Amino acid sequence: MKSKGGLNMHPCSSVLHLLLRCMRGCCRHTRSRVPRRLRRHVSYIRLIFKSLYFNSLTNSDVVTDSILEPVFWMVEVVTRWFGMVFVFLVVALTSSVVFIAYFCLLPLVLHTYSPGWMIWHICYGHWNLVMIVFHYYKATKTPPGYPPKMKTDVPFVSVCKKCIIPKPARSHHCGICKTCILKMDHHCPWLNNCVGHFNHRYFFSFCLFLTLGCMYCSVSGRHLFIDAYNTIDQLKHLEAEKQGVPVTGIGLLIGIVPSAGVAGKAVQVAQEVSQPPYTYKDRMFHKSVIYMWVLTSTVSVALGALTLWHALLITRGETSIERHINGKEAKRLAKRGRVYRNPFSYGKLNNWKVFFGVEKRSHWLTRVLLPSGHAPYGDGLTWDIYPLKKDMMPV
C-alpha cells in the first residue's frame, strides 16, 4: 500500500490513524453534551494540575508546597486569631514567676542569706527582669520593616507574587501579616509580630535574657524545690496512712512523728519539740516553689535551644529562611564542584557587631548589656555595610 507521496505506509499506522480520528469525533460529541458551566470547572481543574509542571523550575518542593497549602492556610489563620492569646500567656506566666519571687523567695533571701549573696541576688534579679521586659516590649511594638509600596530606585531581586511589589534582597512575604518583611526571619506567635530587620535584635535579646532568667531561677531554687517536693510527697503518704503528726516549717523538710506502737515516745517527742502545724500558707508556699521551678526549668531548656540556634544563625550572617535557601544553594553548587559563599556574612565577629550595632568597646555595655533602643545598621533595603570584609571596628 502506497501513499500519495509514493511512500510505503504500514497497515498498523493506518489503523492507528483511523482510531485517532474516531476518538476525536467521540470527544467532540461528548464536549457538545457536557454543560458549559461544568466544562469551565473541568478546564480550571486541568489548568491547576498543569500549573504544577509549567516550567523547568518546578520541583518536588513546589509540588509539596502546593499540596500542603491548605495546611499552611489553616496555621496562618489560627496564628493570626490567637496572636494576642500567646502574648497574654507570656505576660501572665512571667508575672506569676515574678510574683512568687517577690512574695515567697525574697523574704527568705533577706532572712537567711549573707549580705554579699543578698546584694547579688537583688541586683542580678532586677537587672535580668528589666532586660526581659524592655526587649519583649520593643520586640512586640517595633515594626519589622516593610519594603516601599511605590516605585523607587532601590534595587530589588524579584517581585512578590502576592503583594505584586518589588522585593529587595533578604525580603520575604509573611502570610500571617499579609505583607513583605525586610530581612524576615520568621513570624513569632509569642510576639504577635514578625521578626525582621528592625526588631530582630530585640527578639534575640529577649530570648537570651529570658533563658538566663529561667536558668537563674532553676539553679538557685533547686534546693527549695527538693524540700518542697519531699514535704508534699510525705504529707500525701501521711494523709493516706493516717499515721504520725507532721512537723514542719516553711522551706524545711517535714518530720514525721510515729504514733502507733510507741505512743509514749510520741507524746514525749511532741512535748519536747513543739512545732506549728502544716498550714494552708505552708502548702501554698511549697506548691508555688514547685510550679516556679518546673516552669523555669522547662522554658530554660526549650528556649535555650532556640536561642542557641539563632546565635548560630547570627554567627553565619543569615536568618532562619536564608538558612534553608542557602542550604539548597550550597547543595546545588556542590554538584557542580563549586562552594557557596553567603554574600551577607561579614565574618563571625563582625556579624555580631553588625547585629548588635557595636561600633566601639563601650557599646558592648551600653548597647548589649543595658537596655538600648538604637536602630540597626542600614535601612534593610541594601546590604553594602562593609564593602571590604575586614574587621573595620577595633573592638
JSON list of C-alpha atoms in Angstrom, two decimals, residues 114-327:
[
{"chain": "A", "resi": 114, "resn": "SER", "atom": "CA", "xyz": [24.59, 36.73, 103.84]},
{"chain": "A", "resi": 115, "resn": "PRO", "atom": "CA", "xyz": [24.80, 40.42, 102.83]},
{"chain": "A", "resi": 116, "resn": "GLY", "atom": "CA", "xyz": [27.03, 39.62, 99.86]},
{"chain": "A", "resi": 117, "resn": "TRP", "atom": "CA", "xyz": [24.70, 36.98, 98.40]},
{"chain": "A", "resi": 118, "resn": "MET", "atom": "CA", "xyz": [21.73, 39.17, 99.23]},
{"chain": "A", "resi": 119, "resn": "ILE", "atom": "CA", "xyz": [23.10, 42.07, 97.16]},
{"chain": "A", "resi": 120, "resn": "TRP", "atom": "CA", "xyz": [23.98, 39.70, 94.28]},
{"chain": "A", "resi": 121, "resn": "HIS", "atom": "CA", "xyz": [20.51, 38.16, 94.08]},
{"chain": "A", "resi": 122, "resn": "ILE", "atom": "CA", "xyz": [18.72, 41.51, 94.30]},
{"chain": "A", "resi": 123, "resn": "CYS", "atom": "CA", "xyz": [20.93, 43.27, 91.73]},
{"chain": "A", "resi": 124, "resn": "TYR", "atom": "CA", "xyz": [21.10, 40.42, 89.21]},
{"chain": "A", "resi": 125, "resn": "GLY", "atom": "CA", "xyz": [17.42, 39.54, 89.52]},
{"chain": "A", "resi": 126, "resn": "HIS", "atom": "CA", "xyz": [16.24, 43.09, 88.91]},
{"chain": "A", "resi": 127, "resn": "TRP", "atom": "CA", "xyz": [18.71, 43.67, 86.05]},
{"chain": "A", "resi": 128, "resn": "ASN", "atom": "CA", "xyz": [17.57, 40.47, 84.35]},
{"chain": "A", "resi": 129, "resn": "LEU", "atom": "CA", "xyz": [13.91, 41.40, 84.83]},
{"chain": "A", "resi": 130, "resn": "VAL", "atom": "CA", "xyz": [14.41, 44.88, 83.34]},
{"chain": "A", "resi": 131, "resn": "MET", "atom": "CA", "xyz": [16.16, 43.43, 80.27]},
{"chain": "A", "resi": 132, "resn": "ILE", "atom": "CA", "xyz": [13.38, 40.88, 79.72]},
{"chain": "A", "resi": 133, "resn": "VAL", "atom": "CA", "xyz": [10.57, 43.42, 79.99]},
{"chain": "A", "resi": 134, "resn": "PHE", "atom": "CA", "xyz": [12.32, 46.05, 77.85]},
{"chain": "A", "resi": 135, "resn": "HIS", "atom": "CA", "xyz": [13.23, 43.74, 74.96]},
{"chain": "A", "resi": 136, "resn": "TYR", "atom": "CA", "xyz": [9.87, 41.98, 74.91]},
{"chain": "A", "resi": 137, "resn": "TYR", "atom": "CA", "xyz": [8.03, 45.30, 74.76]},
{"chain": "A", "resi": 138, "resn": "LYS", "atom": "CA", "xyz": [10.29, 46.57, 71.97]},
{"chain": "A", "resi": 139, "resn": "ALA", "atom": "CA", "xyz": [10.04, 43.29, 70.04]},
{"chain": "A", "resi": 140, "resn": "THR", "atom": "CA", "xyz": [6.24, 43.37, 70.05]},
{"chain": "A", "resi": 141, "resn": "LYS", "atom": "CA", "xyz": [5.82, 47.10, 69.36]},
{"chain": "A", "resi": 142, "resn": "THR", "atom": "CA", "xyz": [8.62, 47.72, 66.84]},
{"chain": "A", "resi": 143, "resn": "PRO", "atom": "CA", "xyz": [7.57, 47.17, 63.19]},
{"chain": "A", "resi": 144, "resn": "PRO", "atom": "CA", "xyz": [9.91, 44.68, 61.49]},
{"chain": "A", "resi": 145, "resn": "GLY", "atom": "CA", "xyz": [10.25, 46.86, 58.40]},
{"chain": "A", "resi": 146, "resn": "TYR", "atom": "CA", "xyz": [8.39, 46.82, 55.09]},
{"chain": "A", "resi": 147, "resn": "PRO", "atom": "CA", "xyz": [9.56, 47.41, 51.51]},
{"chain": "A", "resi": 148, "resn": "PRO", "atom": "CA", "xyz": [8.22, 50.54, 49.78]},
{"chain": "A", "resi": 149, "resn": "LYS", "atom": "CA", "xyz": [4.85, 50.18, 48.10]},
{"chain": "A", "resi": 150, "resn": "MET", "atom": "CA", "xyz": [5.57, 52.72, 45.40]},
{"chain": "A", "resi": 151, "resn": "LYS", "atom": "CA", "xyz": [8.18, 52.51, 42.65]},
{"chain": "A", "resi": 152, "resn": "THR", "atom": "CA", "xyz": [11.64, 53.61, 43.79]},
{"chain": "A", "resi": 153, "resn": "ASP", "atom": "CA", "xyz": [15.25, 53.38, 42.67]},
{"chain": "A", "resi": 154, "resn": "VAL", "atom": "CA", "xyz": [16.01, 50.75, 45.32]},
{"chain": "A", "resi": 155, "resn": "PRO", "atom": "CA", "xyz": [17.43, 47.60, 43.67]},
{"chain": "A", "resi": 156, "resn": "PHE", "atom": "CA", "xyz": [15.28, 44.51, 44.01]},
{"chain": "A", "resi": 157, "resn": "VAL", "atom": "CA", "xyz": [15.82, 40.82, 43.32]},
{"chain": "A", "resi": 158, "resn": "SER", "atom": "CA", "xyz": [12.29, 39.68, 42.49]},
{"chain": "A", "resi": 159, "resn": "VAL", "atom": "CA", "xyz": [8.62, 40.62, 42.55]},
{"chain": "A", "resi": 160, "resn": "CYS", "atom": "CA", "xyz": [6.32, 39.28, 45.27]},
{"chain": "A", "resi": 161, "resn": "LYS", "atom": "CA", "xyz": [3.64, 37.10, 43.72]},
{"chain": "A", "resi": 162, "resn": "LYS", "atom": "CA", "xyz": [1.15, 38.05, 46.47]},
{"chain": "A", "resi": 163, "resn": "CYS", "atom": "CA", "xyz": [1.90, 41.73, 47.12]},
{"chain": "A", "resi": 164, "resn": "ILE", "atom": "CA", "xyz": [2.84, 42.40, 43.47]},
{"chain": "A", "resi": 165, "resn": "ILE", "atom": "CA", "xyz": [5.61, 44.76, 44.59]},
{"chain": "A", "resi": 166, "resn": "PRO", "atom": "CA", "xyz": [9.40, 44.63, 44.15]},
{"chain": "A", "resi": 167, "resn": "LYS", "atom": "CA", "xyz": [11.21, 42.62, 46.84]},
{"chain": "A", "resi": 168, "resn": "PRO", "atom": "CA", "xyz": [14.63, 43.83, 47.97]},
{"chain": "A", "resi": 169, "resn": "ALA", "atom": "CA", "xyz": [17.30, 41.33, 48.95]},
{"chain": "A", "resi": 170, "resn": "ARG", "atom": "CA", "xyz": [16.51, 39.27, 52.09]},
{"chain": "A", "resi": 171, "resn": "SER", "atom": "CA", "xyz": [12.82, 40.26, 51.99]},
{"chain": "A", "resi": 172, "resn": "HIS", "atom": "CA", "xyz": [10.08, 37.63, 52.14]},
{"chain": "A", "resi": 173, "resn": "HIS", "atom": "CA", "xyz": [6.31, 37.57, 52.25]},
{"chain": "A", "resi": 174, "resn": "CYS", "atom": "CA", "xyz": [4.55, 36.77, 55.53]},
{"chain": "A", "resi": 175, "resn": "GLY", "atom": "CA", "xyz": [1.22, 35.03, 55.06]},
{"chain": "A", "resi": 176, "resn": "ILE", "atom": "CA", "xyz": [0.07, 35.99, 58.56]},
{"chain": "A", "resi": 177, "resn": "CYS", "atom": "CA", "xyz": [0.90, 39.70, 58.33]},
{"chain": "A", "resi": 178, "resn": "LYS", "atom": "CA", "xyz": [-0.20, 39.72, 54.65]},
{"chain": "A", "resi": 179, "resn": "THR", "atom": "CA", "xyz": [2.80, 41.79, 53.57]},
{"chain": "A", "resi": 180, "resn": "CYS", "atom": "CA", "xyz": [6.50, 41.53, 52.74]},
{"chain": "A", "resi": 181, "resn": "ILE", "atom": "CA", "xyz": [9.04, 41.92, 55.57]},
{"chain": "A", "resi": 182, "resn": "LEU", "atom": "CA", "xyz": [12.56, 43.31, 55.32]},
{"chain": "A", "resi": 183, "resn": "LYS", "atom": "CA", "xyz": [15.19, 40.72, 56.32]},
{"chain": "A", "resi": 184, "resn": "MET", "atom": "CA", "xyz": [12.43, 38.41, 57.51]},
{"chain": "A", "resi": 185, "resn": "ASP", "atom": "CA", "xyz": [13.45, 35.70, 59.97]},
{"chain": "A", "resi": 186, "resn": "HIS", "atom": "CA", "xyz": [10.05, 34.25, 60.92]},
{"chain": "A", "resi": 187, "resn": "HIS", "atom": "CA", "xyz": [6.65, 35.19, 62.30]},
{"chain": "A", "resi": 188, "resn": "CYS", "atom": "CA", "xyz": [6.72, 34.74, 66.08]},
{"chain": "A", "resi": 189, "resn": "PRO", "atom": "CA", "xyz": [3.29, 33.96, 67.62]},
{"chain": "A", "resi": 190, "resn": "TRP", "atom": "CA", "xyz": [4.63, 34.75, 71.11]},
{"chain": "A", "resi": 191, "resn": "LEU", "atom": "CA", "xyz": [5.26, 38.32, 69.94]},
{"chain": "A", "resi": 192, "resn": "ASN", "atom": "CA", "xyz": [2.24, 38.50, 67.64]},
{"chain": "A", "resi": 193, "resn": "ASN", "atom": "CA", "xyz": [4.66, 40.15, 65.25]},
{"chain": "A", "resi": 194, "resn": "CYS", "atom": "CA", "xyz": [7.12, 39.32, 62.51]},
{"chain": "A", "resi": 195, "resn": "VAL", "atom": "CA", "xyz": [10.82, 39.22, 63.31]},
{"chain": "A", "resi": 196, "resn": "GLY", "atom": "CA", "xyz": [12.54, 41.38, 60.72]},
{"chain": "A", "resi": 197, "resn": "HIS", "atom": "CA", "xyz": [15.25, 43.94, 60.20]},
{"chain": "A", "resi": 198, "resn": "PHE", "atom": "CA", "xyz": [14.22, 46.49, 62.83]},
{"chain": "A", "resi": 199, "resn": "ASN", "atom": "CA", "xyz": [13.21, 44.16, 65.70]},
{"chain": "A", "resi": 200, "resn": "HIS", "atom": "CA", "xyz": [15.48, 41.13, 65.18]},
{"chain": "A", "resi": 201, "resn": "ARG", "atom": "CA", "xyz": [17.88, 42.32, 67.89]},
{"chain": "A", "resi": 202, "resn": "TYR", "atom": "CA", "xyz": [15.04, 42.84, 70.37]},
{"chain": "A", "resi": 203, "resn": "PHE", "atom": "CA", "xyz": [13.73, 39.34, 69.71]},
{"chain": "A", "resi": 204, "resn": "PHE", "atom": "CA", "xyz": [17.09, 37.65, 70.21]},
{"chain": "A", "resi": 205, "resn": "SER", "atom": "CA", "xyz": [17.89, 39.70, 73.32]},
{"chain": "A", "resi": 206, "resn": "PHE", "atom": "CA", "xyz": [14.52, 38.79, 74.80]},
{"chain": "A", "resi": 207, "resn": "CYS", "atom": "CA", "xyz": [15.15, 35.09, 74.19]},
{"chain": "A", "resi": 208, "resn": "LEU", "atom": "CA", "xyz": [18.67, 35.36, 75.60]},
{"chain": "A", "resi": 209, "resn": "PHE", "atom": "CA", "xyz": [17.77, 37.19, 78.82]},
{"chain": "A", "resi": 210, "resn": "LEU", "atom": "CA", "xyz": [14.63, 35.14, 79.40]},
{"chain": "A", "resi": 211, "resn": "THR", "atom": "CA", "xyz": [16.73, 31.98, 79.12]},
{"chain": "A", "resi": 212, "resn": "LEU", "atom": "CA", "xyz": [19.28, 33.40, 81.56]},
{"chain": "A", "resi": 213, "resn": "GLY", "atom": "CA", "xyz": [16.50, 34.38, 83.97]},
{"chain": "A", "resi": 214, "resn": "CYS", "atom": "CA", "xyz": [14.90, 30.94, 83.84]},
{"chain": "A", "resi": 215, "resn": "MET", "atom": "CA", "xyz": [18.26, 29.25, 84.37]},
{"chain": "A", "resi": 216, "resn": "TYR", "atom": "CA", "xyz": [18.92, 31.56, 87.32]},
{"chain": "A", "resi": 217, "resn": "CYS", "atom": "CA", "xyz": [15.59, 30.66, 88.95]},
{"chain": "A", "resi": 218, "resn": "SER", "atom": "CA", "xyz": [16.05, 26.96, 88.22]},
{"chain": "A", "resi": 219, "resn": "VAL", "atom": "CA", "xyz": [19.60, 26.74, 89.62]},
{"chain": "A", "resi": 220, "resn": "SER", "atom": "CA", "xyz": [19.11, 28.97, 92.66]},
{"chain": "A", "resi": 221, "resn": "GLY", "atom": "CA", "xyz": [15.81, 27.34, 93.60]},
{"chain": "A", "resi": 222, "resn": "ARG", "atom": "CA", "xyz": [16.73, 23.68, 93.17]},
{"chain": "A", "resi": 223, "resn": "HIS", "atom": "CA", "xyz": [17.18, 23.03, 96.92]},
{"chain": "A", "resi": 224, "resn": "LEU", "atom": "CA", "xyz": [13.87, 24.72, 97.74]},
{"chain": "A", "resi": 225, "resn": "PHE", "atom": "CA", "xyz": [12.22, 22.61, 95.04]},
{"chain": "A", "resi": 226, "resn": "ILE", "atom": "CA", "xyz": [13.60, 19.37, 96.51]},
{"chain": "A", "resi": 227, "resn": "ASP", "atom": "CA", "xyz": [12.48, 20.36, 100.03]},
{"chain": "A", "resi": 228, "resn": "ALA", "atom": "CA", "xyz": [9.02, 21.37, 98.86]},
{"chain": "A", "resi": 229, "resn": "TYR", "atom": "CA", "xyz": [8.55, 18.25, 96.75]},
{"chain": "A", "resi": 230, "resn": "ASN", "atom": "CA", "xyz": [9.60, 15.93, 99.58]},
{"chain": "A", "resi": 231, "resn": "THR", "atom": "CA", "xyz": [7.37, 17.79, 102.03]},
{"chain": "A", "resi": 232, "resn": "ILE", "atom": "CA", "xyz": [4.26, 17.48, 99.89]},
{"chain": "A", "resi": 233, "resn": "ASP", "atom": "CA", "xyz": [5.08, 13.88, 99.00]},
{"chain": "A", "resi": 234, "resn": "GLN", "atom": "CA", "xyz": [5.43, 12.87, 102.65]},
{"chain": "A", "resi": 235, "resn": "LEU", "atom": "CA", "xyz": [2.23, 14.68, 103.53]},
{"chain": "A", "resi": 236, "resn": "LYS", "atom": "CA", "xyz": [0.37, 12.70, 100.90]},
{"chain": "A", "resi": 237, "resn": "HIS", "atom": "CA", "xyz": [1.63, 9.46, 102.39]},
{"chain": "A", "resi": 238, "resn": "LEU", "atom": "CA", "xyz": [0.75, 10.74, 105.86]},
{"chain": "A", "resi": 239, "resn": "GLU", "atom": "CA", "xyz": [-2.82, 11.58, 104.89]},
{"chain": "A", "resi": 240, "resn": "ALA", "atom": "CA", "xyz": [-3.21, 8.22, 103.15]},
{"chain": "A", "resi": 241, "resn": "GLU", "atom": "CA", "xyz": [-1.91, 6.15, 106.04]},
{"chain": "A", "resi": 242, "resn": "LYS", "atom": "CA", "xyz": [-3.20, 8.48, 108.77]},
{"chain": "A", "resi": 243, "resn": "GLN", "atom": "CA", "xyz": [-0.08, 7.90, 110.81]},
{"chain": "A", "resi": 244, "resn": "GLY", "atom": "CA", "xyz": [2.12, 10.43, 112.55]},
{"chain": "A", "resi": 245, "resn": "VAL", "atom": "CA", "xyz": [1.96, 14.15, 113.13]},
{"chain": "A", "resi": 246, "resn": "PRO", "atom": "CA", "xyz": [3.55, 16.49, 110.57]},
{"chain": "A", "resi": 247, "resn": "VAL", "atom": "CA", "xyz": [6.17, 18.80, 111.98]},
{"chain": "A", "resi": 248, "resn": "THR", "atom": "CA", "xyz": [7.44, 21.36, 109.51]},
{"chain": "A", "resi": 249, "resn": "GLY", "atom": "CA", "xyz": [8.31, 24.95, 108.80]},
{"chain": "A", "resi": 250, "resn": "ILE", "atom": "CA", "xyz": [8.42, 26.98, 105.61]},
{"chain": "A", "resi": 251, "resn": "GLY", "atom": "CA", "xyz": [11.19, 25.74, 103.35]},
{"chain": "A", "resi": 252, "resn": "LEU", "atom": "CA", "xyz": [12.14, 22.84, 105.67]},
{"chain": "A", "resi": 253, "resn": "LEU", "atom": "CA", "xyz": [11.61, 19.12, 105.29]},
{"chain": "A", "resi": 254, "resn": "ILE", "atom": "CA", "xyz": [8.67, 17.68, 107.15]},
{"chain": "A", "resi": 255, "resn": "GLY", "atom": "CA", "xyz": [9.26, 15.48, 110.19]},
{"chain": "A", "resi": 256, "resn": "ILE", "atom": "CA", "xyz": [7.02, 12.51, 110.82]},
{"chain": "A", "resi": 257, "resn": "VAL", "atom": "CA", "xyz": [6.36, 11.60, 114.46]},
{"chain": "A", "resi": 258, "resn": "PRO", "atom": "CA", "xyz": [5.09, 7.98, 114.72]},
{"chain": "A", "resi": 259, "resn": "SER", "atom": "CA", "xyz": [2.03, 7.32, 116.85]},
{"chain": "A", "resi": 260, "resn": "ALA", "atom": "CA", "xyz": [1.33, 3.59, 116.55]},
{"chain": "A", "resi": 261, "resn": "GLY", "atom": "CA", "xyz": [3.19, 1.14, 118.79]},
{"chain": "A", "resi": 262, "resn": "VAL", "atom": "CA", "xyz": [5.25, 3.82, 120.58]},
{"chain": "A", "resi": 263, "resn": "ALA", "atom": "CA", "xyz": [2.61, 6.18, 121.90]},
{"chain": "A", "resi": 264, "resn": "GLY", "atom": "CA", "xyz": [4.58, 7.12, 125.00]},
{"chain": "A", "resi": 265, "resn": "LYS", "atom": "CA", "xyz": [7.64, 8.08, 123.00]},
{"chain": "A", "resi": 266, "resn": "ALA", "atom": "CA", "xyz": [5.48, 10.08, 120.57]},
{"chain": "A", "resi": 267, "resn": "VAL", "atom": "CA", "xyz": [3.99, 12.11, 123.41]},
{"chain": "A", "resi": 268, "resn": "GLN", "atom": "CA", "xyz": [7.46, 12.80, 124.78]},
{"chain": "A", "resi": 269, "resn": "VAL", "atom": "CA", "xyz": [8.75, 13.96, 121.40]},
{"chain": "A", "resi": 270, "resn": "ALA", "atom": "CA", "xyz": [5.69, 16.10, 120.86]},
{"chain": "A", "resi": 271, "resn": "GLN", "atom": "CA", "xyz": [6.26, 17.80, 124.19]},
{"chain": "A", "resi": 272, "resn": "GLU", "atom": "CA", "xyz": [9.96, 18.38, 123.59]},
{"chain": "A", "resi": 273, "resn": "VAL", "atom": "CA", "xyz": [9.58, 19.66, 120.05]},
{"chain": "A", "resi": 274, "resn": "SER", "atom": "CA", "xyz": [6.55, 21.88, 119.64]},
{"chain": "A", "resi": 275, "resn": "GLN", "atom": "CA", "xyz": [6.23, 22.97, 116.01]},
{"chain": "A", "resi": 276, "resn": "PRO", "atom": "CA", "xyz": [3.39, 24.86, 114.37]},
{"chain": "A", "resi": 277, "resn": "PRO", "atom": "CA", "xyz": [1.00, 22.74, 112.25]},
{"chain": "A", "resi": 278, "resn": "TYR", "atom": "CA", "xyz": [1.29, 22.48, 108.49]},
{"chain": "A", "resi": 279, "resn": "THR", "atom": "CA", "xyz": [-0.91, 25.41, 107.48]},
{"chain": "A", "resi": 280, "resn": "TYR", "atom": "CA", "xyz": [-2.50, 26.42, 104.19]},
{"chain": "A", "resi": 281, "resn": "LYS", "atom": "CA", "xyz": [0.19, 29.09, 103.80]},
{"chain": "A", "resi": 282, "resn": "ASP", "atom": "CA", "xyz": [2.91, 26.44, 104.03]},
{"chain": "A", "resi": 283, "resn": "ARG", "atom": "CA", "xyz": [1.16, 24.30, 101.42]},
{"chain": "A", "resi": 284, "resn": "MET", "atom": "CA", "xyz": [0.78, 27.22, 99.00]},
{"chain": "A", "resi": 285, "resn": "PHE", "atom": "CA", "xyz": [4.43, 28.16, 99.51]},
{"chain": "A", "resi": 286, "resn": "HIS", "atom": "CA", "xyz": [5.64, 24.67, 98.60]},
{"chain": "A", "resi": 287, "resn": "LYS", "atom": "CA", "xyz": [3.31, 24.40, 95.59]},
{"chain": "A", "resi": 288, "resn": "SER", "atom": "CA", "xyz": [4.43, 27.81, 94.35]},
{"chain": "A", "resi": 289, "resn": "VAL", "atom": "CA", "xyz": [8.09, 26.80, 94.58]},
{"chain": "A", "resi": 290, "resn": "ILE", "atom": "CA", "xyz": [7.39, 23.59, 92.64]},
{"chain": "A", "resi": 291, "resn": "TYR", "atom": "CA", "xyz": [5.41, 25.48, 89.99]},
{"chain": "A", "resi": 292, "resn": "MET", "atom": "CA", "xyz": [8.14, 28.08, 89.53]},
{"chain": "A", "resi": 293, "resn": "TRP", "atom": "CA", "xyz": [10.95, 25.54, 89.31]},
{"chain": "A", "resi": 294, "resn": "VAL", "atom": "CA", "xyz": [9.17, 23.27, 86.80]},
{"chain": "A", "resi": 295, "resn": "LEU", "atom": "CA", "xyz": [8.14, 26.22, 84.61]},
{"chain": "A", "resi": 296, "resn": "THR", "atom": "CA", "xyz": [11.54, 27.92, 84.58]},
{"chain": "A", "resi": 297, "resn": "SER", "atom": "CA", "xyz": [13.42, 24.65, 84.04]},
{"chain": "A", "resi": 298, "resn": "THR", "atom": "CA", "xyz": [11.21, 23.70, 81.10]},
{"chain": "A", "resi": 299, "resn": "VAL", "atom": "CA", "xyz": [11.44, 27.13, 79.49]},
{"chain": "A", "resi": 300, "resn": "SER", "atom": "CA", "xyz": [15.21, 27.32, 80.01]},
{"chain": "A", "resi": 301, "resn": "VAL", "atom": "CA", "xyz": [15.69, 24.04, 78.10]},
{"chain": "A", "resi": 302, "resn": "ALA", "atom": "CA", "xyz": [13.26, 24.77, 75.24]},
{"chain": "A", "resi": 303, "resn": "LEU", "atom": "CA", "xyz": [14.05, 28.47, 74.84]},
{"chain": "A", "resi": 304, "resn": "GLY", "atom": "CA", "xyz": [17.74, 27.83, 75.42]},
{"chain": "A", "resi": 305, "resn": "ALA", "atom": "CA", "xyz": [17.84, 25.51, 72.40]},
{"chain": "A", "resi": 306, "resn": "LEU", "atom": "CA", "xyz": [16.05, 28.14, 70.28]},
{"chain": "A", "resi": 307, "resn": "THR", "atom": "CA", "xyz": [18.45, 30.84, 71.46]},
{"chain": "A", "resi": 308, "resn": "LEU", "atom": "CA", "xyz": [21.48, 28.72, 70.58]},
{"chain": "A", "resi": 309, "resn": "TRP", "atom": "CA", "xyz": [20.03, 28.08, 67.13]},
{"chain": "A", "resi": 310, "resn": "HIS", "atom": "CA", "xyz": [19.54, 31.80, 66.48]},
{"chain": "A", "resi": 311, "resn": "ALA", "atom": "CA", "xyz": [23.02, 32.53, 67.85]},
{"chain": "A", "resi": 312, "resn": "LEU", "atom": "CA", "xyz": [24.42, 30.10, 65.27]},
{"chain": "A", "resi": 313, "resn": "LEU", "atom": "CA", "xyz": [22.46, 31.84, 62.51]},
{"chain": "A", "resi": 314, "resn": "ILE", "atom": "CA", "xyz": [23.73, 35.27, 63.62]},
{"chain": "A", "resi": 315, "resn": "THR", "atom": "CA", "xyz": [27.30, 33.95, 63.60]},
{"chain": "A", "resi": 316, "resn": "ARG", "atom": "CA", "xyz": [26.81, 32.84, 60.00]},
{"chain": "A", "resi": 317, "resn": "GLY", "atom": "CA", "xyz": [25.12, 36.08, 58.99]},
{"chain": "A", "resi": 318, "resn": "GLU", "atom": "CA", "xyz": [21.82, 34.55, 57.91]},
{"chain": "A", "resi": 319, "resn": "THR", "atom": "CA", "xyz": [18.19, 34.28, 59.00]},
{"chain": "A", "resi": 320, "resn": "SER", "atom": "CA", "xyz": [16.04, 31.19, 59.51]},
{"chain": "A", "resi": 321, "resn": "ILE", "atom": "CA", "xyz": [14.63, 31.47, 55.99]},
{"chain": "A", "resi": 322, "resn": "GLU", "atom": "CA", "xyz": [18.03, 32.13, 54.47]},
{"chain": "A", "resi": 323, "resn": "ARG", "atom": "CA", "xyz": [19.41, 29.07, 56.25]},
{"chain": "A", "resi": 324, "resn": "HIS", "atom": "CA", "xyz": [17.04, 26.90, 54.22]},
{"chain": "A", "resi": 325, "resn": "ILE", "atom": "CA", "xyz": [17.70, 28.79, 50.97]},
{"chain": "A", "resi": 326, "resn": "ASN", "atom": "CA", "xyz": [21.47, 28.82, 51.43]},
{"chain": "A", "resi": 327, "resn": "GLY", "atom": "CA", "xyz": [21.49, 25.11, 52.22]}
]
